[in-house]
PDB file of C-alpha atoms in Angstrom:
ATOM      1  CA  UNK I   1     -16.834   5.347 -12.946  1.00  0.00           C
ATOM      2  CA  UNK I   2     -15.085   2.049 -14.945  1.00  0.00           C
ATOM      3  CA  UNK I   3     -13.724  -0.507 -12.057  1.00  0.00           C
ATOM      4  CA  UNK I   4     -10.699  -0.803 -12.748  1.00  0.00           C
ATOM      5  CA  UNK I   5     -10.498  -3.688 -11.043  1.00  0.00           C
ATOM      6  CA  UNK I   6     -12.606  -5.795 -12.647  1.00  0.00           C
ATOM      7  CA  UNK I   7     -10.747  -5.198 -16.060  1.00  0.00           C
ATOM      8  CA  UNK I   8      -9.103  -8.335 -17.789  1.00  0.00           C
ATOM      9  CA  UNK I   9      -6.031  -7.701 -18.983  1.00  0.00           C
ATOM     10  CA  UNK I  10      -3.138  -9.906 -18.801  1.00  0.00           C
ATOM     11  CA  UNK I  11      -1.104 -11.038 -15.989  1.00  0.00           C
ATOM     12  CA  UNK I  12       1.936  -9.286 -14.690  1.00  0.00           C
ATOM     13  CA  UNK I  13       4.198 -10.647 -11.516  1.00  0.00           C
ATOM     14  CA  UNK I  14       4.816  -7.572 -10.299  1.00  0.00           C
ATOM     15  CA  UNK I  15       7.454  -9.179  -8.246  1.00  0.00           C
ATOM     16  CA  UNK I  16       9.670 -10.279 -10.927  1.00  0.00           C
ATOM     17  CA  UNK I  17       8.938  -6.404 -12.266  1.00  0.00           C
ATOM     18  CA  UNK I  18      12.274  -3.898 -12.109  1.00  0.00           C
ATOM     19  CA  UNK I  19      15.200  -4.143  -9.631  1.00  0.00           C
ATOM     20  CA  UNK I  20      14.379  -6.255  -7.226  1.00  0.00           C
ATOM     21  CA  UNK I  21      14.268  -6.011  -3.562  1.00  0.00           C
ATOM     22  CA  UNK I  22      17.390  -6.399  -2.124  1.00  0.00           C
ATOM     23  CA  UNK I  23      19.279  -4.909  -5.041  1.00  0.00           C
ATOM     24  CA  UNK I  24      20.872  -1.411  -5.113  1.00  0.00           C
ATOM     25  CA  UNK I  25      18.630   1.230  -7.518  1.00  0.00           C
ATOM     26  CA  UNK I  26      20.481   1.138 -10.199  1.00  0.00           C
ATOM     27  CA  UNK I  27      22.089   4.648 -10.636  1.00  0.00           C
ATOM     28  CA  UNK I  28      20.363   7.093 -13.187  1.00  0.00           C
ATOM     29  CA  UNK I  29      20.610  11.273 -13.927  1.00  0.00           C
ATOM     30  CA  UNK I  30      17.869  12.497 -15.014  1.00  0.00           C
ATOM     31  CA  UNK I  31      17.165  16.349 -15.563  1.00  0.00           C
ATOM     32  CA  UNK I  32      14.191  17.803 -12.520  1.00  0.00           C
ATOM     33  CA  UNK I  33      11.760  20.622 -13.151  1.00  0.00           C
ATOM     34  CA  UNK I  34      14.279  22.975 -13.337  1.00  0.00           C
ATOM     35  CA  UNK I  35      16.415  21.625 -15.933  1.00  0.00           C
ATOM     36  CA  UNK I  36      19.439  20.303 -13.489  1.00  0.00           C
ATOM     37  CA  UNK I  37      20.838  17.195 -12.862  1.00  0.00           C
ATOM     38  CA  UNK I  38      20.149  14.803 -10.583  1.00  0.00           C
ATOM     39  CA  UNK I  39      22.415  12.490  -9.684  1.00  0.00           C
ATOM     40  CA  UNK I  40      19.734   9.788  -7.534  1.00  0.00           C
ATOM     41  CA  UNK I  41      22.454   8.734  -5.175  1.00  0.00           C
ATOM     42  CA  UNK I  42      24.541  11.687  -4.863  1.00  0.00           C
ATOM     43  CA  UNK I  43      21.199  13.609  -4.212  1.00  0.00           C
ATOM     44  CA  UNK I  44      19.595  11.219  -1.579  1.00  0.00           C
ATOM     45  CA  UNK I  45      22.983  12.454   0.531  1.00  0.00           C
ATOM     46  CA  UNK I  46      22.573   8.918   2.640  1.00  0.00           C
ATOM     47  CA  UNK I  47      18.732   9.225   3.897  1.00  0.00           C
ATOM     48  CA  UNK I  48      16.115   7.567   2.778  1.00  0.00           C
ATOM     49  CA  UNK I  49      14.184   8.166   0.065  1.00  0.00           C
ATOM     50  CA  UNK I  50      10.902   7.154  -2.386  1.00  0.00           C
ATOM     51  CA  UNK I  51      11.856   6.280  -6.355  1.00  0.00           C
ATOM     52  CA  UNK I  52       7.698   6.725  -7.727  1.00  0.00           C
ATOM     53  CA  UNK I  53       6.859   5.719 -11.562  1.00  0.00           C
ATOM     54  CA  UNK I  54       3.981   7.475 -12.941  1.00  0.00           C
ATOM     55  CA  UNK I  55       2.620   8.807 -16.191  1.00  0.00           C
ATOM     56  CA  UNK I  56       2.275  11.443 -17.386  1.00  0.00           C
ATOM     57  CA  UNK I  57       1.913  14.862 -15.384  1.00  0.00           C
ATOM     58  CA  UNK I  58       0.485  15.904 -18.458  1.00  0.00           C
ATOM     59  CA  UNK I  59      -2.732  13.969 -18.145  1.00  0.00           C
TER      60      UNK I  59
ATOM     61  CA  UNK P   1      10.816  11.672  -2.594  1.00  0.00           C
ATOM     62  CA  UNK P   2      11.115  11.493  -6.618  1.00  0.00           C
ATOM     63  CA  UNK P   3       9.263  11.237  -9.399  1.00  0.00           C
ATOM     64  CA  UNK P   4       9.922  10.048 -12.625  1.00  0.00           C
ATOM     65  CA  UNK P   5       7.598   9.988 -15.781  1.00  0.00           C
ATOM     66  CA  UNK P   6       8.615   9.721 -19.693  1.00  0.00           C
ATOM     67  CA  UNK P   7       7.689  13.997 -19.388  1.00  0.00           C
ATOM     68  CA  UNK P   8       9.771  16.977 -20.564  1.00  0.00           C
ATOM     69  CA  UNK P   9      11.861  19.172 -18.342  1.00  0.00           C
ATOM     70  CA  UNK P  10       8.631  21.679 -19.696  1.00  0.00           C
ATOM     71  CA  UNK P  11       6.071  19.715 -18.148  1.00  0.00           C
ATOM     72  CA  UNK P  12       7.429  19.173 -14.995  1.00  0.00           C
ATOM     73  CA  UNK P  13       8.244  23.002 -15.097  1.00  0.00           C
ATOM     74  CA  UNK P  14       4.161  23.531 -15.441  1.00  0.00           C
ATOM     75  CA  UNK P  15       2.758  20.814 -13.639  1.00  0.00           C
ATOM     76  CA  UNK P  16       5.325  21.990 -10.541  1.00  0.00           C
ATOM     77  CA  UNK P  17       4.618  25.269 -10.421  1.00  0.00           C
ATOM     78  CA  UNK P  18       0.844  24.691 -10.478  1.00  0.00           C
ATOM     79  CA  UNK P  19       0.916  22.254  -7.684  1.00  0.00           C
ATOM     80  CA  UNK P  20       3.649  23.771  -5.604  1.00  0.00           C
ATOM     81  CA  UNK P  21       5.216  20.726  -5.892  1.00  0.00           C
ATOM     82  CA  UNK P  22       9.152  21.050  -4.158  1.00  0.00           C
ATOM     83  CA  UNK P  23      10.642  17.200  -4.643  1.00  0.00           C
ATOM     84  CA  UNK P  24      12.319  16.891  -7.952  1.00  0.00           C
ATOM     85  CA  UNK P  25       9.949  14.884 -10.572  1.00  0.00           C
ATOM     86  CA  UNK P  26      12.724  13.739 -13.064  1.00  0.00           C
ATOM     87  CA  UNK P  27      12.190  13.374 -16.736  1.00  0.00           C
ATOM     88  CA  UNK P  28      13.050  10.650 -18.028  1.00  0.00           C
ATOM     89  CA  UNK P  29      12.435  11.330 -22.239  1.00  0.00           C
ATOM     90  CA  UNK P  30      11.859   8.781 -24.339  1.00  0.00           C
ATOM     91  CA  UNK P  31      11.048   6.486 -21.045  1.00  0.00           C
ATOM     92  CA  UNK P  32      15.080   5.259 -21.420  1.00  0.00           C
ATOM     93  CA  UNK P  33      16.040   4.123 -17.950  1.00  0.00           C
ATOM     94  CA  UNK P  34      11.980   2.893 -18.051  1.00  0.00           C
ATOM     95  CA  UNK P  35      13.041   0.704 -20.074  1.00  0.00           C
ATOM     96  CA  UNK P  36      16.536   0.154 -18.643  1.00  0.00           C
ATOM     97  CA  UNK P  37      14.958  -0.904 -15.381  1.00  0.00           C
ATOM     98  CA  UNK P  38      12.561  -3.358 -17.256  1.00  0.00           C
ATOM     99  CA  UNK P  39       8.885  -1.257 -15.835  1.00  0.00           C
ATOM    100  CA  UNK P  40       7.769  -0.277 -19.046  1.00  0.00           C
ATOM    101  CA  UNK P  41       4.063  -1.759 -19.285  1.00  0.00           C
ATOM    102  CA  UNK P  42       4.231  -3.889 -21.214  1.00  0.00           C
ATOM    103  CA  UNK P  43       0.067  -3.930 -20.433  1.00  0.00           C
ATOM    104  CA  UNK P  44      -1.041  -1.018 -20.860  1.00  0.00           C
ATOM    105  CA  UNK P  45      -2.834  -1.181 -24.009  1.00  0.00           C
ATOM    106  CA  UNK P  46      -4.790  -3.925 -22.749  1.00  0.00           C
ATOM    107  CA  UNK P  47      -5.279  -2.208 -20.154  1.00  0.00           C
ATOM    108  CA  UNK P  48      -6.989   1.169 -22.101  1.00  0.00           C
ATOM    109  CA  UNK P  49      -8.490  -1.144 -24.830  1.00  0.00           C
ATOM    110  CA  UNK P  50     -10.513  -3.090 -22.020  1.00  0.00           C
ATOM    111  CA  UNK P  51     -11.728   0.320 -20.355  1.00  0.00           C
ATOM    112  CA  UNK P  52     -13.405   1.395 -23.516  1.00  0.00           C
ATOM    113  CA  UNK P  53     -11.088   3.525 -24.917  1.00  0.00           C
ATOM    114  CA  UNK P  54      -8.700   3.882 -27.504  1.00  0.00           C
ATOM    115  CA  UNK P  55      -4.905   3.485 -27.003  1.00  0.00           C
ATOM    116  CA  UNK P  56      -3.318   7.043 -28.250  1.00  0.00           C
ATOM    117  CA  UNK P  57       0.678   8.067 -28.384  1.00  0.00           C
ATOM    118  CA  UNK P  58       1.054   8.466 -24.693  1.00  0.00           C
ATOM    119  CA  UNK P  59       0.128   5.420 -23.904  1.00  0.00           C
ATOM    120  CA  UNK P  60       3.805   4.528 -25.264  1.00  0.00           C
ATOM    121  CA  UNK P  61       6.360   4.469 -23.067  1.00  0.00           C
ATOM    122  CA  UNK P  62       4.681   4.922 -19.728  1.00  0.00           C
ATOM    123  CA  UNK P  63       5.692   2.276 -16.833  1.00  0.00           C
ATOM    124  CA  UNK P  64       3.914   0.369 -14.470  1.00  0.00           C
ATOM    125  CA  UNK P  65       3.337   2.868 -11.513  1.00  0.00           C
ATOM    126  CA  UNK P  66       4.994   1.568  -8.628  1.00  0.00           C
ATOM    127  CA  UNK P  67       7.165   2.739  -6.120  1.00  0.00           C
ATOM    128  CA  UNK P  68      10.743   2.108  -4.325  1.00  0.00           C
ATOM    129  CA  UNK P  69      11.752   2.028  -0.937  1.00  0.00           C
ATOM    130  CA  UNK P  70      15.551   2.853  -0.139  1.00  0.00           C
ATOM    131  CA  UNK P  71      16.917   3.207   2.943  1.00  0.00           C
ATOM    132  CA  UNK P  72      19.792   4.728   3.773  1.00  0.00           C
ATOM    133  CA  UNK P  73      22.428   2.247   1.242  1.00  0.00           C
ATOM    134  CA  UNK P  74      20.151   2.983  -1.909  1.00  0.00           C
ATOM    135  CA  UNK P  75      19.043  -0.728  -1.706  1.00  0.00           C
ATOM    136  CA  UNK P  76      15.963  -0.963  -2.614  1.00  0.00           C
ATOM    137  CA  UNK P  77      14.149  -2.675   0.898  1.00  0.00           C
ATOM    138  CA  UNK P  78      10.245  -2.948  -0.677  1.00  0.00           C
ATOM    139  CA  UNK P  79       8.785  -2.028  -4.085  1.00  0.00           C
ATOM    140  CA  UNK P  80       5.005  -1.536  -4.436  1.00  0.00           C
ATOM    141  CA  UNK P  81       3.677  -2.033  -7.838  1.00  0.00           C
ATOM    142  CA  UNK P  82      -0.204  -1.525  -9.320  1.00  0.00           C
ATOM    143  CA  UNK P  83      -1.616  -2.684 -12.218  1.00  0.00           C
ATOM    144  CA  UNK P  84      -3.440   1.107 -13.020  1.00  0.00           C
ATOM    145  CA  UNK P  85      -2.678   4.695 -13.319  1.00  0.00           C
ATOM    146  CA  UNK P  86      -5.440   5.295 -11.740  1.00  0.00           C
ATOM    147  CA  UNK P  87      -4.987   3.053  -8.640  1.00  0.00           C
ATOM    148  CA  UNK P  88      -1.858   5.450  -6.416  1.00  0.00           C
ATOM    149  CA  UNK P  89      -1.730   4.908  -2.406  1.00  0.00           C
ATOM    150  CA  UNK P  90      -1.391   8.051  -0.364  1.00  0.00           C
ATOM    151  CA  UNK P  91       1.094  10.630   0.216  1.00  0.00           C
ATOM    152  CA  UNK P  92       0.442   8.763   4.031  1.00  0.00           C
ATOM    153  CA  UNK P  93       0.751   5.388   3.278  1.00  0.00           C
ATOM    154  CA  UNK P  94       3.451   6.107   0.945  1.00  0.00           C
ATOM    155  CA  UNK P  95       5.894   7.857   3.822  1.00  0.00           C
ATOM    156  CA  UNK P  96       4.407   4.675   6.559  1.00  0.00           C
ATOM    157  CA  UNK P  97       5.718   2.052   4.316  1.00  0.00           C
ATOM    158  CA  UNK P  98       8.842   3.637   4.104  1.00  0.00           C
ATOM    159  CA  UNK P  99       9.103   5.011   7.936  1.00  0.00           C
ATOM    160  CA  UNK P 100       6.945   2.619   9.513  1.00  0.00           C
ATOM    161  CA  UNK P 101       3.245   3.134  10.722  1.00  0.00           C
ATOM    162  CA  UNK P 102       4.170   4.942  13.755  1.00  0.00           C
ATOM    163  CA  UNK P 103       6.272   7.781  12.305  1.00  0.00           C
ATOM    164  CA  UNK P 104       3.433   9.275  10.836  1.00  0.00           C
ATOM    165  CA  UNK P 105       0.299  11.033  12.009  1.00  0.00           C
ATOM    166  CA  UNK P 106      -2.093   9.130  11.772  1.00  0.00           C
ATOM    167  CA  UNK P 107      -5.696   9.740  12.002  1.00  0.00           C
ATOM    168  CA  UNK P 108      -8.158   8.602  14.357  1.00  0.00           C
ATOM    169  CA  UNK P 109      -7.317   6.077  16.564  1.00  0.00           C
ATOM    170  CA  UNK P 110      -9.710   3.418  17.780  1.00  0.00           C
ATOM    171  CA  UNK P 111      -9.212   0.849  20.271  1.00  0.00           C
ATOM    172  CA  UNK P 112     -10.552  -2.681  21.660  1.00  0.00           C
ATOM    173  CA  UNK P 113      -9.715  -5.139  24.310  1.00  0.00           C
ATOM    174  CA  UNK P 114     -10.310  -8.031  26.522  1.00  0.00           C
ATOM    175  CA  UNK P 115      -8.356  -9.964  28.993  1.00  0.00           C
ATOM    176  CA  UNK P 116      -4.581  -9.728  27.981  1.00  0.00           C
ATOM    177  CA  UNK P 117      -6.026  -8.172  24.821  1.00  0.00           C
ATOM    178  CA  UNK P 118      -5.263  -4.595  23.260  1.00  0.00           C
ATOM    179  CA  UNK P 119      -5.834  -3.972  19.949  1.00  0.00           C
ATOM    180  CA  UNK P 120      -5.508  -0.698  17.549  1.00  0.00           C
ATOM    181  CA  UNK P 121      -6.817   0.325  14.652  1.00  0.00           C
ATOM    182  CA  UNK P 122      -5.950   3.862  12.056  1.00  0.00           C
ATOM    183  CA  UNK P 123      -5.959   4.185   8.594  1.00  0.00           C
ATOM    184  CA  UNK P 124      -3.556   6.724   6.299  1.00  0.00           C
ATOM    185  CA  UNK P 125      -5.348   9.301   6.504  1.00  0.00           C
ATOM    186  CA  UNK P 126      -8.896  10.333   7.258  1.00  0.00           C
ATOM    187  CA  UNK P 127      -9.741  11.690   3.301  1.00  0.00           C
ATOM    188  CA  UNK P 128      -9.748   9.349   0.102  1.00  0.00           C
ATOM    189  CA  UNK P 129     -10.420   9.922  -3.185  1.00  0.00           C
ATOM    190  CA  UNK P 130     -11.468   7.045  -5.450  1.00  0.00           C
ATOM    191  CA  UNK P 131      -9.451   3.879  -6.556  1.00  0.00           C
ATOM    192  CA  UNK P 132      -6.363   5.454  -3.882  1.00  0.00           C
ATOM    193  CA  UNK P 133      -4.978   2.899  -2.337  1.00  0.00           C
ATOM    194  CA  UNK P 134      -4.711   3.607   1.273  1.00  0.00           C
ATOM    195  CA  UNK P 135      -3.598   1.312   4.650  1.00  0.00           C
ATOM    196  CA  UNK P 136      -5.502   0.485   7.448  1.00  0.00           C
ATOM    197  CA  UNK P 137      -2.707  -0.275  10.120  1.00  0.00           C
ATOM    198  CA  UNK P 138      -3.951  -3.069  13.664  1.00  0.00           C
ATOM    199  CA  UNK P 139      -1.966  -2.837  16.323  1.00  0.00           C
ATOM    200  CA  UNK P 140      -2.361  -6.033  18.639  1.00  0.00           C
ATOM    201  CA  UNK P 141      -0.673  -5.828  22.008  1.00  0.00           C
ATOM    202  CA  UNK P 142      -0.421  -8.882  24.079  1.00  0.00           C
ATOM    203  CA  UNK P 143       0.325  -9.423  27.977  1.00  0.00           C
ATOM    204  CA  UNK P 144       3.244 -10.527  28.922  1.00  0.00           C
ATOM    205  CA  UNK P 145       2.245 -14.221  29.279  1.00  0.00           C
ATOM    206  CA  UNK P 146      -0.495 -14.316  26.381  1.00  0.00           C
ATOM    207  CA  UNK P 147      -0.688 -15.524  22.864  1.00  0.00           C
ATOM    208  CA  UNK P 148      -3.236 -15.970  20.481  1.00  0.00           C
ATOM    209  CA  UNK P 149      -3.312 -19.043  18.010  1.00  0.00           C
ATOM    210  CA  UNK P 150      -2.172 -17.689  14.234  1.00  0.00           C
ATOM    211  CA  UNK P 151      -3.172 -20.464  11.122  1.00  0.00           C
ATOM    212  CA  UNK P 152      -3.025 -22.889  10.601  1.00  0.00           C
ATOM    213  CA  UNK P 153      -5.726 -24.423  14.213  1.00  0.00           C
ATOM    214  CA  UNK P 154      -6.952 -27.292  14.209  1.00  0.00           C
ATOM    215  CA  UNK P 155     -10.267 -28.147  14.420  1.00  0.00           C
ATOM    216  CA  UNK P 156     -12.025 -26.272  17.646  1.00  0.00           C
ATOM    217  CA  UNK P 157      -9.612 -23.485  17.988  1.00  0.00           C
ATOM    218  CA  UNK P 158      -9.811 -19.895  16.682  1.00  0.00           C
ATOM    219  CA  UNK P 159      -7.308 -18.447  14.631  1.00  0.00           C
ATOM    220  CA  UNK P 160      -6.131 -14.321  14.987  1.00  0.00           C
ATOM    221  CA  UNK P 161      -8.198 -13.282  11.625  1.00  0.00           C
ATOM    222  CA  UNK P 162      -9.160  -9.161   9.921  1.00  0.00           C
ATOM    223  CA  UNK P 163     -11.355  -9.036   8.547  1.00  0.00           C
ATOM    224  CA  UNK P 164     -12.641  -5.282   7.152  1.00  0.00           C
ATOM    225  CA  UNK P 165     -16.014  -4.629   5.711  1.00  0.00           C
ATOM    226  CA  UNK P 166     -18.360  -1.898   5.939  1.00  0.00           C
ATOM    227  CA  UNK P 167     -18.529   0.058   3.656  1.00  0.00           C
ATOM    228  CA  UNK P 168     -19.710  -1.387   0.325  1.00  0.00           C
ATOM    229  CA  UNK P 169     -17.695   0.662  -1.832  1.00  0.00           C
ATOM    230  CA  UNK P 170     -14.078  -0.683   0.499  1.00  0.00           C
ATOM    231  CA  UNK P 171     -12.268  -3.038  -1.528  1.00  0.00           C
ATOM    232  CA  UNK P 172      -9.622  -4.273   1.342  1.00  0.00           C
ATOM    233  CA  UNK P 173      -6.959  -6.148  -0.848  1.00  0.00           C
ATOM    234  CA  UNK P 174      -4.949  -9.170   0.800  1.00  0.00           C
ATOM    235  CA  UNK P 175      -2.869  -8.781   4.647  1.00  0.00           C
ATOM    236  CA  UNK P 176      -0.660 -11.389   5.747  1.00  0.00           C
ATOM    237  CA  UNK P 177      -0.677 -11.706   9.200  1.00  0.00           C
ATOM    238  CA  UNK P 178       3.166 -12.198  10.112  1.00  0.00           C
ATOM    239  CA  UNK P 179       5.539 -14.809  12.450  1.00  0.00           C
ATOM    240  CA  UNK P 180       3.730 -17.541  14.250  1.00  0.00           C
ATOM    241  CA  UNK P 181       5.730 -19.770  15.904  1.00  0.00           C
ATOM    242  CA  UNK P 182       5.570 -23.866  17.696  1.00  0.00           C
ATOM    243  CA  UNK P 183       3.325 -24.209  19.814  1.00  0.00           C
ATOM    244  CA  UNK P 184       3.197 -27.065  21.707  1.00  0.00           C
ATOM    245  CA  UNK P 185       0.787 -27.615  24.725  1.00  0.00           C
ATOM    246  CA  UNK P 186       1.441 -29.660  27.416  1.00  0.00           C
ATOM    247  CA  UNK P 187       0.243 -33.523  27.167  1.00  0.00           C
ATOM    248  CA  UNK P 188      -0.936 -32.878  23.717  1.00  0.00           C
ATOM    249  CA  UNK P 189      -0.015 -33.991  20.036  1.00  0.00           C
ATOM    250  CA  UNK P 190      -1.650 -31.009  17.495  1.00  0.00           C
ATOM    251  CA  UNK P 191       0.757 -28.604  16.248  1.00  0.00           C
ATOM    252  CA  UNK P 192      -0.262 -24.512  17.347  1.00  0.00           C
ATOM    253  CA  UNK P 193       1.465 -21.841  15.619  1.00  0.00           C
ATOM    254  CA  UNK P 194       1.128 -18.495  17.777  1.00  0.00           C
ATOM    255  CA  UNK P 195       1.645 -14.955  18.227  1.00  0.00           C
ATOM    256  CA  UNK P 196       2.972 -13.079  21.065  1.00  0.00           C
ATOM    257  CA  UNK P 197       4.309  -9.276  21.889  1.00  0.00           C
ATOM    258  CA  UNK P 198       3.218  -6.878  19.645  1.00  0.00           C
ATOM    259  CA  UNK P 199       1.737  -7.340  16.362  1.00  0.00           C
ATOM    260  CA  UNK P 200       1.388  -5.856  14.085  1.00  0.00           C
ATOM    261  CA  UNK P 201      -0.928  -5.671  10.364  1.00  0.00           C
ATOM    262  CA  UNK P 202      -1.782  -3.872   7.745  1.00  0.00           C
ATOM    263  CA  UNK P 203      -4.601  -4.672   5.120  1.00  0.00           C
ATOM    264  CA  UNK P 204      -4.608  -2.334   2.042  1.00  0.00           C
ATOM    265  CA  UNK P 205      -7.465  -1.162   0.764  1.00  0.00           C
ATOM    266  CA  UNK P 206      -9.260   1.153  -1.923  1.00  0.00           C
ATOM    267  CA  UNK P 207     -12.550   2.758  -2.039  1.00  0.00           C
ATOM    268  CA  UNK P 208     -14.268   2.043  -5.166  1.00  0.00           C
ATOM    269  CA  UNK P 209     -17.091   4.777  -6.272  1.00  0.00           C
ATOM    270  CA  UNK P 210     -19.690   5.308  -8.915  1.00  0.00           C
ATOM    271  CA  UNK P 211     -19.966   8.872  -9.038  1.00  0.00           C
ATOM    272  CA  UNK P 212     -19.271  11.043 -11.271  1.00  0.00           C
ATOM    273  CA  UNK P 213     -15.520  13.391  -9.865  1.00  0.00           C
ATOM    274  CA  UNK P 214     -16.907  16.763  -9.973  1.00  0.00           C
ATOM    275  CA  UNK P 215     -19.964  18.231  -8.392  1.00  0.00           C
ATOM    276  CA  UNK P 216     -21.508  15.324  -5.919  1.00  0.00           C
ATOM    277  CA  UNK P 217     -20.202  16.814  -2.538  1.00  0.00           C
ATOM    278  CA  UNK P 218     -17.942  14.690  -0.045  1.00  0.00           C
ATOM    279  CA  UNK P 219     -19.122  11.081   1.683  1.00  0.00           C
ATOM    280  CA  UNK P 220     -17.815   9.475   4.311  1.00  0.00           C
ATOM    281  CA  UNK P 221     -16.765   6.207   4.570  1.00  0.00           C
ATOM    282  CA  UNK P 222     -17.577   3.623   6.722  1.00  0.00           C
ATOM    283  CA  UNK P 223     -14.886   1.387   7.500  1.00  0.00           C
ATOM    284  CA  UNK P 224     -15.551  -1.957  10.069  1.00  0.00           C
ATOM    285  CA  UNK P 225     -12.533  -3.837  11.173  1.00  0.00           C
ATOM    286  CA  UNK P 226     -13.263  -7.503  12.510  1.00  0.00           C
ATOM    287  CA  UNK P 227     -10.951  -8.727  14.791  1.00  0.00           C
ATOM    288  CA  UNK P 228     -11.498 -13.205  15.668  1.00  0.00           C
ATOM    289  CA  UNK P 229      -9.348 -14.278  17.986  1.00  0.00           C
ATOM    290  CA  UNK P 230      -8.172 -16.891  20.809  1.00  0.00           C
ATOM    291  CA  UNK P 231      -6.261 -15.890  24.513  1.00  0.00           C
ATOM    292  CA  UNK P 232      -4.542 -17.953  25.981  1.00  0.00           C
ATOM    293  CA  UNK P 233      -1.819 -18.356  28.406  1.00  0.00           C
ATOM    294  CA  UNK P 234      -0.242 -21.427  29.616  1.00  0.00           C
ATOM    295  CA  UNK P 235      -2.329 -22.218  31.989  1.00  0.00           C
ATOM    296  CA  UNK P 236      -5.926 -20.894  30.131  1.00  0.00           C
ATOM    297  CA  UNK P 237      -7.769 -19.818  27.492  1.00  0.00           C
ATOM    298  CA  UNK P 238     -10.035 -17.067  27.354  1.00  0.00           C
ATOM    299  CA  UNK P 239     -13.286 -17.464  25.531  1.00  0.00           C
ATOM    300  CA  UNK P 240     -13.123 -16.557  21.892  1.00  0.00           C
ATOM    301  CA  UNK P 241     -13.576 -12.470  20.745  1.00  0.00           C
ATOM    302  CA  UNK P 242     -15.102 -11.538  18.265  1.00  0.00           C
ATOM    303  CA  UNK P 243     -14.402  -7.654  17.716  1.00  0.00           C
ATOM    304  CA  UNK P 244     -15.726  -4.653  16.088  1.00  0.00           C
ATOM    305  CA  UNK P 245     -13.636  -1.629  15.398  1.00  0.00           C
ATOM    306  CA  UNK P 246     -15.304   1.295  13.721  1.00  0.00           C
ATOM    307  CA  UNK P 247     -13.477   3.939  11.834  1.00  0.00           C
ATOM    308  CA  UNK P 248     -14.816   6.598   8.971  1.00  0.00           C
ATOM    309  CA  UNK P 249     -13.210   8.255   6.391  1.00  0.00           C
ATOM    310  CA  UNK P 250     -14.389  10.918   4.015  1.00  0.00           C
ATOM    311  CA  UNK P 251     -14.545  10.159   0.126  1.00  0.00           C
ATOM    312  CA  UNK P 252     -13.457  13.284  -1.673  1.00  0.00           C
ATOM    313  CA  UNK P 253     -13.841  14.039  -4.899  1.00  0.00           C
ATOM    314  CA  UNK P 254     -10.697  13.182  -7.696  1.00  0.00           C
ATOM    315  CA  UNK P 255      -9.315  15.915  -9.130  1.00  0.00           C
ATOM    316  CA  UNK P 256      -9.927  16.547 -12.601  1.00  0.00           C
TER     317      UNK P 256
END
């Protein structure tokens, strides 16, 4: 297996990527796996949440 | 938990059914939301080329892989991003970071102590697969009148340090020892910083493997945490300590 930690690619400052700590997570409505529209903040209903961004589920 | 990818509803439905997933998988076809909030991965092509593969359609529109931790109000309280899609935190690691390490069922815990100091260490999970990110948690409890020195320390004093070693496959990542308050010793000009009470530190690490992903048997990975410190009270110092806590976890094959 390739050791990806040794691959040289451009630097990315992950502190500056996406909305910052302290900000409200943006409002978003997306379809879920059942085709139903999910309004993230409405669906959370006042609970803590993790929002994970990942590559395709297909590969 | 919510998972966002550029997959279509149909792809997500298949994946969800195949793996029995109950949390929402959100479909951002065209990566519009991913782009809008600045998560479009601009280094993926370099990453793919550097790893000897060919850039394909599927690489376009990928987000930087990572997680936002939201509190009850929807405010972002922490983020974790990884450059590589192959490196991903375990489920328990994500939960521990959201809820606090104490709230998540822990794998085996090991403990050590010296006068005035108790040390406990535990892993998020007893199993790991290659390139999976998890945390080793360390809790150091000091008796009421006891403190430990932290960097920077004058020459001749030992600052608290935590070193993750053991198996050669272990790849520790940087950790932060929080806090440290200024401390003055009567009669000395030197400036000290100390911690007292309870100190918690999490050390992220991955396990690197040269194994094939299939067919190989599970393997035990030894984890050694070396804790060096010097404990003092207002009136005396104990001898410098170097304690080793040993844990192990099982490396399982990556899912195909």
